[in-house]
Short mmCIF file of C-alpha atoms in Angstrom, two decimals:
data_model
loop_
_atom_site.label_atom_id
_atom_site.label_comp_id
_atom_site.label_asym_id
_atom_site.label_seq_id
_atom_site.Cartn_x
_atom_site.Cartn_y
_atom_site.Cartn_z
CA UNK A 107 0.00 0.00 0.00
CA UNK A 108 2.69 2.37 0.68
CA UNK A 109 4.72 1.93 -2.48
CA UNK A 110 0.99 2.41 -4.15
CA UNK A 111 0.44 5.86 -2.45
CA UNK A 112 4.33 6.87 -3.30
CA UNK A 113 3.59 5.96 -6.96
CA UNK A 114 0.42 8.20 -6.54
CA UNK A 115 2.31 11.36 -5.32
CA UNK A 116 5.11 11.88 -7.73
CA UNK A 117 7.26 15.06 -7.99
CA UNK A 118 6.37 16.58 -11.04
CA UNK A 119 10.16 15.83 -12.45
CA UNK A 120 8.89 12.07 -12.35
CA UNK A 121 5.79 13.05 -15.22
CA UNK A 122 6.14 10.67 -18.42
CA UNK A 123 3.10 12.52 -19.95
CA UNK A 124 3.32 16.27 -19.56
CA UNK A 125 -0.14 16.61 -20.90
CA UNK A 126 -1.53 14.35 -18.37
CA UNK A 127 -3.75 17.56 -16.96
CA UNK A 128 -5.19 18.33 -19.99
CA UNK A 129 -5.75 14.17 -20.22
CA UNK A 130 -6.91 13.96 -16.42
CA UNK A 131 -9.78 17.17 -17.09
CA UNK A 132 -11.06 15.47 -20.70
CA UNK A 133 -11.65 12.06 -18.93
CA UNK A 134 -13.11 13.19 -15.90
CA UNK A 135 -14.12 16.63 -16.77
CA UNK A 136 -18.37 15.27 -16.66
CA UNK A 137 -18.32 13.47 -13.11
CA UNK A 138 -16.28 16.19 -11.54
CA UNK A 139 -18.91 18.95 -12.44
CA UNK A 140 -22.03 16.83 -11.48
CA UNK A 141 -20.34 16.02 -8.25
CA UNK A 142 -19.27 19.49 -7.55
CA UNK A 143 -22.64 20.75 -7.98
CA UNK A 144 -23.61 18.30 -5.36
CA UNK A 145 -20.64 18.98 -3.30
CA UNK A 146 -19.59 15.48 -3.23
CA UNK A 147 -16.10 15.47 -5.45
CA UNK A 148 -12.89 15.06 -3.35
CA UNK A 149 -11.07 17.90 -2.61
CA UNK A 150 -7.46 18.49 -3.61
CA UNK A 151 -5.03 18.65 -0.53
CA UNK A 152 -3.72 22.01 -2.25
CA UNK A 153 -7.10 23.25 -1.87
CA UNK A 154 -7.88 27.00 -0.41
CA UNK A 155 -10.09 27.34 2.33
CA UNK A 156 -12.67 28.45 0.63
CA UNK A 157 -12.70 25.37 -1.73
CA UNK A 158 -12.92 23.07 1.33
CA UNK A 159 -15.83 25.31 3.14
CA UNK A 160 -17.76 24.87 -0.06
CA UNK A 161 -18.74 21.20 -0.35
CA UNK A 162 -20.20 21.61 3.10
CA UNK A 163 -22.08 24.19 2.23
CA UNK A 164 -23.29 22.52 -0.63
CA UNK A 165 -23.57 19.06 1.56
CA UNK A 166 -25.70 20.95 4.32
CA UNK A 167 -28.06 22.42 1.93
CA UNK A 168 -28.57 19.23 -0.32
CA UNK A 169 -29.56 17.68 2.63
CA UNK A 170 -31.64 20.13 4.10
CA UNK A 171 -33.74 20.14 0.22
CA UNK A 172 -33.90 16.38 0.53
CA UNK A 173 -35.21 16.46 4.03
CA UNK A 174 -37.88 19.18 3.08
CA UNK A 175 -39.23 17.05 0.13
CA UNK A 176 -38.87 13.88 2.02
CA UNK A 177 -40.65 14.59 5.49
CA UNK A 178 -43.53 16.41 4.42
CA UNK A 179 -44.51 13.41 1.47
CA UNK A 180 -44.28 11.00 4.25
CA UNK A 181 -46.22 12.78 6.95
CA UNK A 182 -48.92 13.46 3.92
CA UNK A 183 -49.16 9.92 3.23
CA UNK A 184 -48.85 8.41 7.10
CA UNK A 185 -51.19 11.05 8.74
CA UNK A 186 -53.57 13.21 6.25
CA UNK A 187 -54.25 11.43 3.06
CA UNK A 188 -56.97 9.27 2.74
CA UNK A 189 -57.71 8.09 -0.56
CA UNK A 190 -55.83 4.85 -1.24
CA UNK A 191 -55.38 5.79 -5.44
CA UNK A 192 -53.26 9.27 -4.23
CA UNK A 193 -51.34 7.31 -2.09
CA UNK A 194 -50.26 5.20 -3.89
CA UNK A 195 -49.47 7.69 -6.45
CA UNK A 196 -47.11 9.47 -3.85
CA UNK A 197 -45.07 6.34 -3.08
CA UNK A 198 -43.39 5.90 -6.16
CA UNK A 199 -41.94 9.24 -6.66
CA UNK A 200 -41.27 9.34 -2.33
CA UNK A 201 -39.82 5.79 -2.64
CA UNK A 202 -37.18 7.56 -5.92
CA UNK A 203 -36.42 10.58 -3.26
CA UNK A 204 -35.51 8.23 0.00
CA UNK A 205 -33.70 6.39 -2.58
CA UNK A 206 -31.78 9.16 -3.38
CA UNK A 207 -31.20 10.31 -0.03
CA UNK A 208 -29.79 7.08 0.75
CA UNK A 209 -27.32 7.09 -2.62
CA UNK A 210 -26.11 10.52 -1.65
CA UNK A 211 -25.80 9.67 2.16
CA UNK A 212 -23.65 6.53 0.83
CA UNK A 213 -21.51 8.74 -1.54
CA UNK A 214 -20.40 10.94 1.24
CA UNK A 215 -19.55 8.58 3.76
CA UNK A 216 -17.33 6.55 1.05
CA UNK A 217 -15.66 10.13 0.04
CA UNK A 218 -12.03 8.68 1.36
CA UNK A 219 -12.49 5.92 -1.17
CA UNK A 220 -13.67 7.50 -4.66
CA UNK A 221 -10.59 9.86 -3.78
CA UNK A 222 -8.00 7.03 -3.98
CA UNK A 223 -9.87 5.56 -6.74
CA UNK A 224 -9.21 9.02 -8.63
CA UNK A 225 -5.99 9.32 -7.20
CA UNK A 226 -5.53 5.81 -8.98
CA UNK A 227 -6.82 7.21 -12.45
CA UNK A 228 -4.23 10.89 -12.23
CA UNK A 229 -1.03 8.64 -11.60
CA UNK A 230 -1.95 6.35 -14.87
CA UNK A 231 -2.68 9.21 -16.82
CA UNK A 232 0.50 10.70 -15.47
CA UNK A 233 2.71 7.69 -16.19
CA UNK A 234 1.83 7.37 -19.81
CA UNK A 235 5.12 6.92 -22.03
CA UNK A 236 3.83 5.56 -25.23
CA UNK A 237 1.35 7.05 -27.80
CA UNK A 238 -0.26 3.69 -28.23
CA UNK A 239 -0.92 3.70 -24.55
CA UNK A 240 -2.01 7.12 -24.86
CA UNK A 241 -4.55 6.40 -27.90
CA UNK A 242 -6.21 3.66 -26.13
CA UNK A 243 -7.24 5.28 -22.85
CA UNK A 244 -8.03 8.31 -24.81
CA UNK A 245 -10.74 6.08 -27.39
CA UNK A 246 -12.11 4.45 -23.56
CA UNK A 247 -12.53 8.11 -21.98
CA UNK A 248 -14.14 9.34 -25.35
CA UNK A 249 -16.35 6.03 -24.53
CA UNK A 250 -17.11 6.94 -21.15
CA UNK A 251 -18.27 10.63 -22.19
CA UNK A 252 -20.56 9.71 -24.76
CA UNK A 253 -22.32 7.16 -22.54
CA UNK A 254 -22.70 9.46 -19.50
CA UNK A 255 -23.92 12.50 -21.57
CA UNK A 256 -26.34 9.98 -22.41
CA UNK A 257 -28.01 8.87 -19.49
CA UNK A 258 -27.44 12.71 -18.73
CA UNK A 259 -29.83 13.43 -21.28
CA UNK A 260 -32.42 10.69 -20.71
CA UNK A 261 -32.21 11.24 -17.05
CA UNK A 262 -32.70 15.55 -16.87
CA UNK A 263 -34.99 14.80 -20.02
CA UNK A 264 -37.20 12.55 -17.88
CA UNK A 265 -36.43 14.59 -14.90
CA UNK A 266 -38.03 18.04 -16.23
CA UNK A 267 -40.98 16.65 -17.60
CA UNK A 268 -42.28 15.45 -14.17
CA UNK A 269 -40.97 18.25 -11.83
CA UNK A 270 -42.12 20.93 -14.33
CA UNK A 271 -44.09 19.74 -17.48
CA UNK A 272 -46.59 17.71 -16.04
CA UNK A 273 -47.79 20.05 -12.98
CA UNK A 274 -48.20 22.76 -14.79
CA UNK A 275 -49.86 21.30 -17.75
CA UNK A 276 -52.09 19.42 -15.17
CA UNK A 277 -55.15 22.31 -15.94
CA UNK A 278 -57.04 24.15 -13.27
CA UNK A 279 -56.73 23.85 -9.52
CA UNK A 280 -58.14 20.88 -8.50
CA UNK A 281 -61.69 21.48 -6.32
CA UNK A 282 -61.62 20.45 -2.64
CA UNK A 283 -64.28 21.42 -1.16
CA UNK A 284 -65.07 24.78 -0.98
CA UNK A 285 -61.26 25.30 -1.58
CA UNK A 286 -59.09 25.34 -4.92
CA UNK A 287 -56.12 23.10 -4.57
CA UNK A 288 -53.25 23.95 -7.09
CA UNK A 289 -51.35 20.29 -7.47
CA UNK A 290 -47.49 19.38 -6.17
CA UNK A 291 -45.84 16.05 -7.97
CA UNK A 292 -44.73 15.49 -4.31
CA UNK A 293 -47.27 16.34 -1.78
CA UNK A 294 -46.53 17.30 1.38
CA UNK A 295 -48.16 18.04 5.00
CA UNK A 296 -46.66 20.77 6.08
CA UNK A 297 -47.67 21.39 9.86
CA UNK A 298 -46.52 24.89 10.44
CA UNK A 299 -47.86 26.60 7.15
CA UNK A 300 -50.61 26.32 4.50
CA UNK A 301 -48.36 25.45 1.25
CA UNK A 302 -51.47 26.41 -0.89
CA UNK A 303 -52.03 30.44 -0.71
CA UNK A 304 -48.82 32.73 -2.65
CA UNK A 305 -46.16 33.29 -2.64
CA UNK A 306 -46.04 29.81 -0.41
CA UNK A 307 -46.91 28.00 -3.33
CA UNK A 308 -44.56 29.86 -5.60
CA UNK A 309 -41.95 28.79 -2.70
CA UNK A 310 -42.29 25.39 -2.46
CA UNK A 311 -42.76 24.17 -6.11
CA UNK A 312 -39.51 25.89 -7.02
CA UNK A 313 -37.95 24.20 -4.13
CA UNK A 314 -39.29 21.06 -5.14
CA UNK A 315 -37.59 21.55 -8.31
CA UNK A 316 -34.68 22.26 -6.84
CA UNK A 317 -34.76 19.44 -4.84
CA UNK A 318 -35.30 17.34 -8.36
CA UNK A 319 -32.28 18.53 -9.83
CA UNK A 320 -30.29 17.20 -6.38
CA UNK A 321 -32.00 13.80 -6.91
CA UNK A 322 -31.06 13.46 -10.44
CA UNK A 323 -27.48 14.94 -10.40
CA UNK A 324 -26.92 12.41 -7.54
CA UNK A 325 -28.15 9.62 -9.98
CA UNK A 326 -26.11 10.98 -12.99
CA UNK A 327 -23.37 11.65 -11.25
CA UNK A 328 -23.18 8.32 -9.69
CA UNK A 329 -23.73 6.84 -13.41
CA UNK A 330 -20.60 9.13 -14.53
CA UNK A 331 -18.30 8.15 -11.65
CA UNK A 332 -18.84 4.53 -12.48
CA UNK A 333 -18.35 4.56 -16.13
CA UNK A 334 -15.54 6.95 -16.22
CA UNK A 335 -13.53 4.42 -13.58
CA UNK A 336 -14.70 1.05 -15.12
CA UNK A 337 -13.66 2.46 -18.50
CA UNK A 338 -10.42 3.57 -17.21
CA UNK A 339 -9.85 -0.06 -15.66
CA UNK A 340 -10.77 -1.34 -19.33
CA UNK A 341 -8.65 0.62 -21.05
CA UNK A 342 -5.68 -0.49 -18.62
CA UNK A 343 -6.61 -3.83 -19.06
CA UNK A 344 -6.01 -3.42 -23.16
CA UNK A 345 -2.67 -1.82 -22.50
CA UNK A 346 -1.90 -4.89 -20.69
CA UNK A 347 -2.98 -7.27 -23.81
CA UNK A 348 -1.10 -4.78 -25.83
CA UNK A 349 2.03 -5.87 -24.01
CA UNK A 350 1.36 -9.36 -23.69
CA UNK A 351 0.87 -9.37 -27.55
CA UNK A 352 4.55 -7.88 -28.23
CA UNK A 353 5.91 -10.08 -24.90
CA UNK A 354 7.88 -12.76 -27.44
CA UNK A 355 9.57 -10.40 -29.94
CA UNK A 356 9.30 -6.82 -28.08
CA UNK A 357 8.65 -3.56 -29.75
CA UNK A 358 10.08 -0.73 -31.35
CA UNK A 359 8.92 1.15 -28.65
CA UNK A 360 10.64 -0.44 -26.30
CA UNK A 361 14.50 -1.35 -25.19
CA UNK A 362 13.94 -3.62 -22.99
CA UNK A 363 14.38 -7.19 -22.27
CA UNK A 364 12.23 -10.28 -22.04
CA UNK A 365 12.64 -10.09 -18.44
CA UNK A 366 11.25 -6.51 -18.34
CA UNK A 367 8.68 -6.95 -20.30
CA UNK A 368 7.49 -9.42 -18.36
CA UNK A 369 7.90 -7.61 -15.29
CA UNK A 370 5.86 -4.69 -16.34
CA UNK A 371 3.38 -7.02 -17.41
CA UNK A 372 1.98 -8.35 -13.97
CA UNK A 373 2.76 -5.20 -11.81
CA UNK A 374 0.67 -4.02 -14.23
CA UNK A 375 -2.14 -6.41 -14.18
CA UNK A 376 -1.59 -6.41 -10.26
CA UNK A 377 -1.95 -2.81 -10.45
CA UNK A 378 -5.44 -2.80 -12.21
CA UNK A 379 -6.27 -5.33 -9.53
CA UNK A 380 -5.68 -3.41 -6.86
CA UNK A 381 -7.88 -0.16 -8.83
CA UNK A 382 -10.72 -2.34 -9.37
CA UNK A 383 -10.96 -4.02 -5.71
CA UNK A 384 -10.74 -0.15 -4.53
CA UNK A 385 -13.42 0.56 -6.74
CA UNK A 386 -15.88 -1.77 -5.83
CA UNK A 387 -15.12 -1.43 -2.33
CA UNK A 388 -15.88 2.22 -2.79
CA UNK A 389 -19.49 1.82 -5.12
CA UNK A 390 -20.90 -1.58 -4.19
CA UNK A 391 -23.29 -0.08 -1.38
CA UNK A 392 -24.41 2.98 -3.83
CA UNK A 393 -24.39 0.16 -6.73
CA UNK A 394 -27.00 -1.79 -4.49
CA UNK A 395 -29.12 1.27 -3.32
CA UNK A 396 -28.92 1.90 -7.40
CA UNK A 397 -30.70 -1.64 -8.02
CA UNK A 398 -33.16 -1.25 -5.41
CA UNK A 399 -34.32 1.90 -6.38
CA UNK A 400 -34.28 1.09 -10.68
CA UNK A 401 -36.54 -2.31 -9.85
CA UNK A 402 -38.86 -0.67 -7.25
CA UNK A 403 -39.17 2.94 -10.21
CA UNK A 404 -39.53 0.62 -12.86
CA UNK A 405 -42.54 -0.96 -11.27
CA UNK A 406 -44.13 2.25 -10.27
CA UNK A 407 -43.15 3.75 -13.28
CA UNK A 408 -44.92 1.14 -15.46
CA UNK A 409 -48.48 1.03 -13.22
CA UNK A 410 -48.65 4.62 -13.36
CA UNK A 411 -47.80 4.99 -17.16
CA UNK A 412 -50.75 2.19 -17.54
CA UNK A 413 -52.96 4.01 -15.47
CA UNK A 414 -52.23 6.94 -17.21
CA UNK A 415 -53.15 5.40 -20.42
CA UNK A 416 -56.15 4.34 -19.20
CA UNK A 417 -57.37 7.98 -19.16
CA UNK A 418 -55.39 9.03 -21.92
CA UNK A 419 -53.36 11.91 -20.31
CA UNK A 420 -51.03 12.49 -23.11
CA UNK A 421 -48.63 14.56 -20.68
CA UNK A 422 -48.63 12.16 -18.44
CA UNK A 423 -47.81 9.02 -20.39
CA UNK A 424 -45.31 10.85 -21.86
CA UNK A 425 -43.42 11.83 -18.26
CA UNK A 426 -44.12 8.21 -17.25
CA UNK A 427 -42.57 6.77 -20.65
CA UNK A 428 -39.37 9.19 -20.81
CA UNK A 429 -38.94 7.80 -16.93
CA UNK A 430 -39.49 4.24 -17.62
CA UNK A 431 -37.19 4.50 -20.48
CA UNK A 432 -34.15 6.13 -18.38
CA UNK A 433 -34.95 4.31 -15.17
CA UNK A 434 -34.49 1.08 -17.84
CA UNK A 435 -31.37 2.91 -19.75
CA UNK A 436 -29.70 3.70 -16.31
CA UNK A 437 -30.05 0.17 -15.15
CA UNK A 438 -28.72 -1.32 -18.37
CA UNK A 439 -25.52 0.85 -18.57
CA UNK A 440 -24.30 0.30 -15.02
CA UNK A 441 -24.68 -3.91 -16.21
CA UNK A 442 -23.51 -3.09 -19.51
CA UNK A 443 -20.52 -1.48 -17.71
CA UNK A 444 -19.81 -4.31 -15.31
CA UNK A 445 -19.98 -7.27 -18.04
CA UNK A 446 -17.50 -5.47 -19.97
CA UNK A 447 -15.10 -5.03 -17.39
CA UNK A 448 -15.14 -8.93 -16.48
CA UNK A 449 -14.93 -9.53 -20.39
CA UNK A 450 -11.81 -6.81 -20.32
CA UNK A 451 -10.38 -9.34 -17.62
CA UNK A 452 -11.15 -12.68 -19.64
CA UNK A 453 -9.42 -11.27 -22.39
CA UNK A 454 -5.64 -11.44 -20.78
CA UNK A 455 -6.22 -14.69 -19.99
CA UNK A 456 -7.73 -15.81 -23.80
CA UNK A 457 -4.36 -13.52 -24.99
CA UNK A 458 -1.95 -15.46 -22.81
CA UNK A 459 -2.72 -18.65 -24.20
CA UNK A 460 -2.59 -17.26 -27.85
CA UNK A 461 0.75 -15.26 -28.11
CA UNK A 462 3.54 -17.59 -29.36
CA UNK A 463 4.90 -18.82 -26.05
CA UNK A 464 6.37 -21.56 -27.51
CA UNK A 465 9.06 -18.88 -28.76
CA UNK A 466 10.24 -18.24 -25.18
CA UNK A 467 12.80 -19.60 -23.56
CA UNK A 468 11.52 -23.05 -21.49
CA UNK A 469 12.00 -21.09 -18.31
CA UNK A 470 10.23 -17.82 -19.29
CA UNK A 471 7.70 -19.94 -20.69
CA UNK A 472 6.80 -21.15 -17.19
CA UNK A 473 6.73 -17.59 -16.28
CA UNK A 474 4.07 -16.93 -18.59
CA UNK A 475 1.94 -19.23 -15.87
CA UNK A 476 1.77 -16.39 -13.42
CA UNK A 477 0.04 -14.26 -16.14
CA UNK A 478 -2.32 -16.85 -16.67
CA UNK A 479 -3.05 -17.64 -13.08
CA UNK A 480 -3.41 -14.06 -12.18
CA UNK A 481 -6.22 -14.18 -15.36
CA UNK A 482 -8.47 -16.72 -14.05
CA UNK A 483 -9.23 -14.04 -11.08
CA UNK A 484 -12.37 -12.14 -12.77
CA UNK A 485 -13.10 -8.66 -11.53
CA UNK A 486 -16.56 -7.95 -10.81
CA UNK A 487 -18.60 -4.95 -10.08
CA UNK A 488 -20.88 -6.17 -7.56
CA UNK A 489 -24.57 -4.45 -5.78
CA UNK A 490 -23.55 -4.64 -2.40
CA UNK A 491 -21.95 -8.00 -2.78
CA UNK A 492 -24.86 -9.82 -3.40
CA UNK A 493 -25.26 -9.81 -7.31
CA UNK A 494 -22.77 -9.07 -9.64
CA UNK A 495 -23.83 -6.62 -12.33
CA UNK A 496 -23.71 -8.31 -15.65
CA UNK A 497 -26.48 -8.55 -18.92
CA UNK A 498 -27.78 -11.60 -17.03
CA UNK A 499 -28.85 -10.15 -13.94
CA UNK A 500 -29.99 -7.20 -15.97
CA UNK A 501 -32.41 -9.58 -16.91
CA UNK A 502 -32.86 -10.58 -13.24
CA UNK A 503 -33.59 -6.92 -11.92
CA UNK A 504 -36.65 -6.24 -15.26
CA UNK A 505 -37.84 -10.05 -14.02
CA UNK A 506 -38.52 -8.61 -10.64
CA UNK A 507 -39.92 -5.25 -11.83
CA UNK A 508 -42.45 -7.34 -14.03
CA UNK A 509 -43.76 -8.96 -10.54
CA UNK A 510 -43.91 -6.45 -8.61
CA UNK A 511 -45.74 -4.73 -10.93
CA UNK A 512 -48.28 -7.60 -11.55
CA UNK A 513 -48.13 -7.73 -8.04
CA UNK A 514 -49.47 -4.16 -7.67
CA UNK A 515 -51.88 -4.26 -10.29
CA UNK A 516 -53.44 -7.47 -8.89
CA UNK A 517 -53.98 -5.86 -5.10
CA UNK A 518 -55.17 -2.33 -6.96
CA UNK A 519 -57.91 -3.73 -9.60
#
């Protein structure tokens, strides 16, 4: 561990890749500005004062917006509402806030771990010497982007059309009484004020939305974090093939000798080892909050879009499809992300047995073993230890949605 966190703090004379800022910003340039927003990306140890109070600002009044959303929905539900059809209409968007509440709760308290993880990702970039090297974790970065400005999109897309669209396309104030009420996508029982007359209204919608964008900059900045690591592990893992593949007769690149090669080759691999076991140990809980709360949204998400349907509220269906579709998306990538990386992993192992080992000498040969050996250990991005996330259990978690949402359908009609 200590020669890790020497490697990790060079002196600037030690830089193979004086770009490796530049490098650093482009790959990570997405997850550090969602995170910042939220207050939740590490803070340098060079850091001004300023930049340290900040995140707890930010911290302190993400939580107090979560808390406001959170308490009033379930006090509404719990102690005032009466009609079984509204509650149940409240508990899938207050089941996607706790949700979120817990994924951001989880993301702070494993701060000390993303930051090594990162740390991790700076010293590769740092240690690049070859433009091969360089090409391929550029082409997985470039990957990474283009899938989190995806679920960026599908996420905020979805995310705007409920907070925003749908109340206030929702028509007049709904009759109660001999009073008008104007609707909330999350209402709340608030005990010390009336939420209903202006500007209280006024006040709490816009915090509501406020409190949306939290929820879903947690989500897609979770999302980014994870790809743009998991793609960085892949693209170490094909530097590694790279290397096995010119093991036997070298490289142009390279003055070195079989021995050296060889070398590099499993600290390497050892070395991506290490990054992906910090990884998981740093995402697994948030991983598993993230499964729990994509089966239990994709349920709600369905019943309500087929209620919706039911009495054709265009708006409506269209929130509930746009959230069923990123809810799905979201879940999708993150297995996508995690059957890759164990197919990354296979491949040194499928590479080892191809390269022309019988070229070596009989003694290096046996060397080649270790290689193998160390290729048979798969890494795996797991929720919470309990399932890894591959296609197959993708499969799994939309299973489970389906019977929950039979389930729910069956008890409501």
């Amino acid at each position: 561990m200590g020669r890790e966190e020497a490697r990790e703090r060079q002196s600037p004379e030690h830089v193979q890749n004086k770009t490796y800022k530049s490098d650093v910003e482009f790959a990570m340039q997405l997850s550090h500005c969602l995170l910042k927003i939220i207050g939740t990306w590490p803070v340098t140890s060079g850091a001004s004062r300023m930049e340290k109070i900040r995140p707890k600002i930010l911290i302190a009044t993400c939580c107090f917006l979560l808390g406001f959303l959170i308490v009033p929905c379930w006090l509404n539900i719990l102690l005032k509402e009466d009609d079984g059809w509204l509650r149940l209409k409240m508990l899938g968007p207050l089941n996607f806030c706790t949700m979120a509440l817990m994924k951001y709760c989880v993301l702070i308290s494993h701060g000390n771990g993303i930051t090594h993880c990162i740390r991790f990702v700076e010293t590769d970039w740092r240690n690049v010497k070859f433009d091969e090297d360089w090409k391929i974790m550029t082409r997985n970065a470039k990957l990474g982007r283009y899938v989190t400005i995806l679920c960026f999109v599908f996420m905020y897309s979805a995310g705007t059309f409920f907070s925003l669209v749908m109340p206030l396309t929702s028509g007049n104030p709904l009759p109660d009484g001999n009073v008008s009420v104007r609707p909330f996508n999350f209402p709340g029982y608030y005990v010390f004020f009336d939420a209903q007359p202006s500007p209280n209204y006024e006040v709490v919608f816009s915090l509501h939305f406020i409190c949306t964008f939290v929820m879903f900059t947690t989500t897609t900045g979770i999302y980014s974090l994870a790809i743009m690591l998991v793609m960085h592990a892949c693209g170490q893992f094909q530097i590694v093939m790279s290397r096995l593949e010119n093991l036997v007769n070298g490289n142009e690149r390279e003055c070195d000798t079989l021995e050296e090669r060889l070398t590099v080759i499993v600290e390497h691999h050892l070395r991506i080892f290490r990054f992906s076991a910090r990884m998981e140990k740093a995402l697994h809980q948030i991983w598993l909050v993230e499964v729990m709360s994509c089966t239990t949204s994709i349920c709600f998400a369905g019943y309500y879009l087929m209620r919706e349907w039911k009495h054709s509220e265009r708006i409506s269906v269209l929130t509930y499809i746009s959230l069923l579709v990123s809810f799905i998306f979201n879940i999708f990538m993150l297995c996508y992300i995690g059957e890759i990386l164990i197919e990354q992993c296979r491949k040194i192992g499928t590479i080892s047995y191809m390269i022309d080992w019988y070229d070596l000498p009989k003694r290096k040969a046996l060397d080649l073993v270790l290689v193998i050996a160390i290729s048979n250990r798969v890494t795996k991005m797991t929720a919470g230890k309990f399932m890894d996330l591959t296609l197959s259990n993708f499969c799994t978690i939309l299973k489970a949605s389906v019977a929950y949402f039979n389930m729910l359908r069956n008890m409501t009609t």
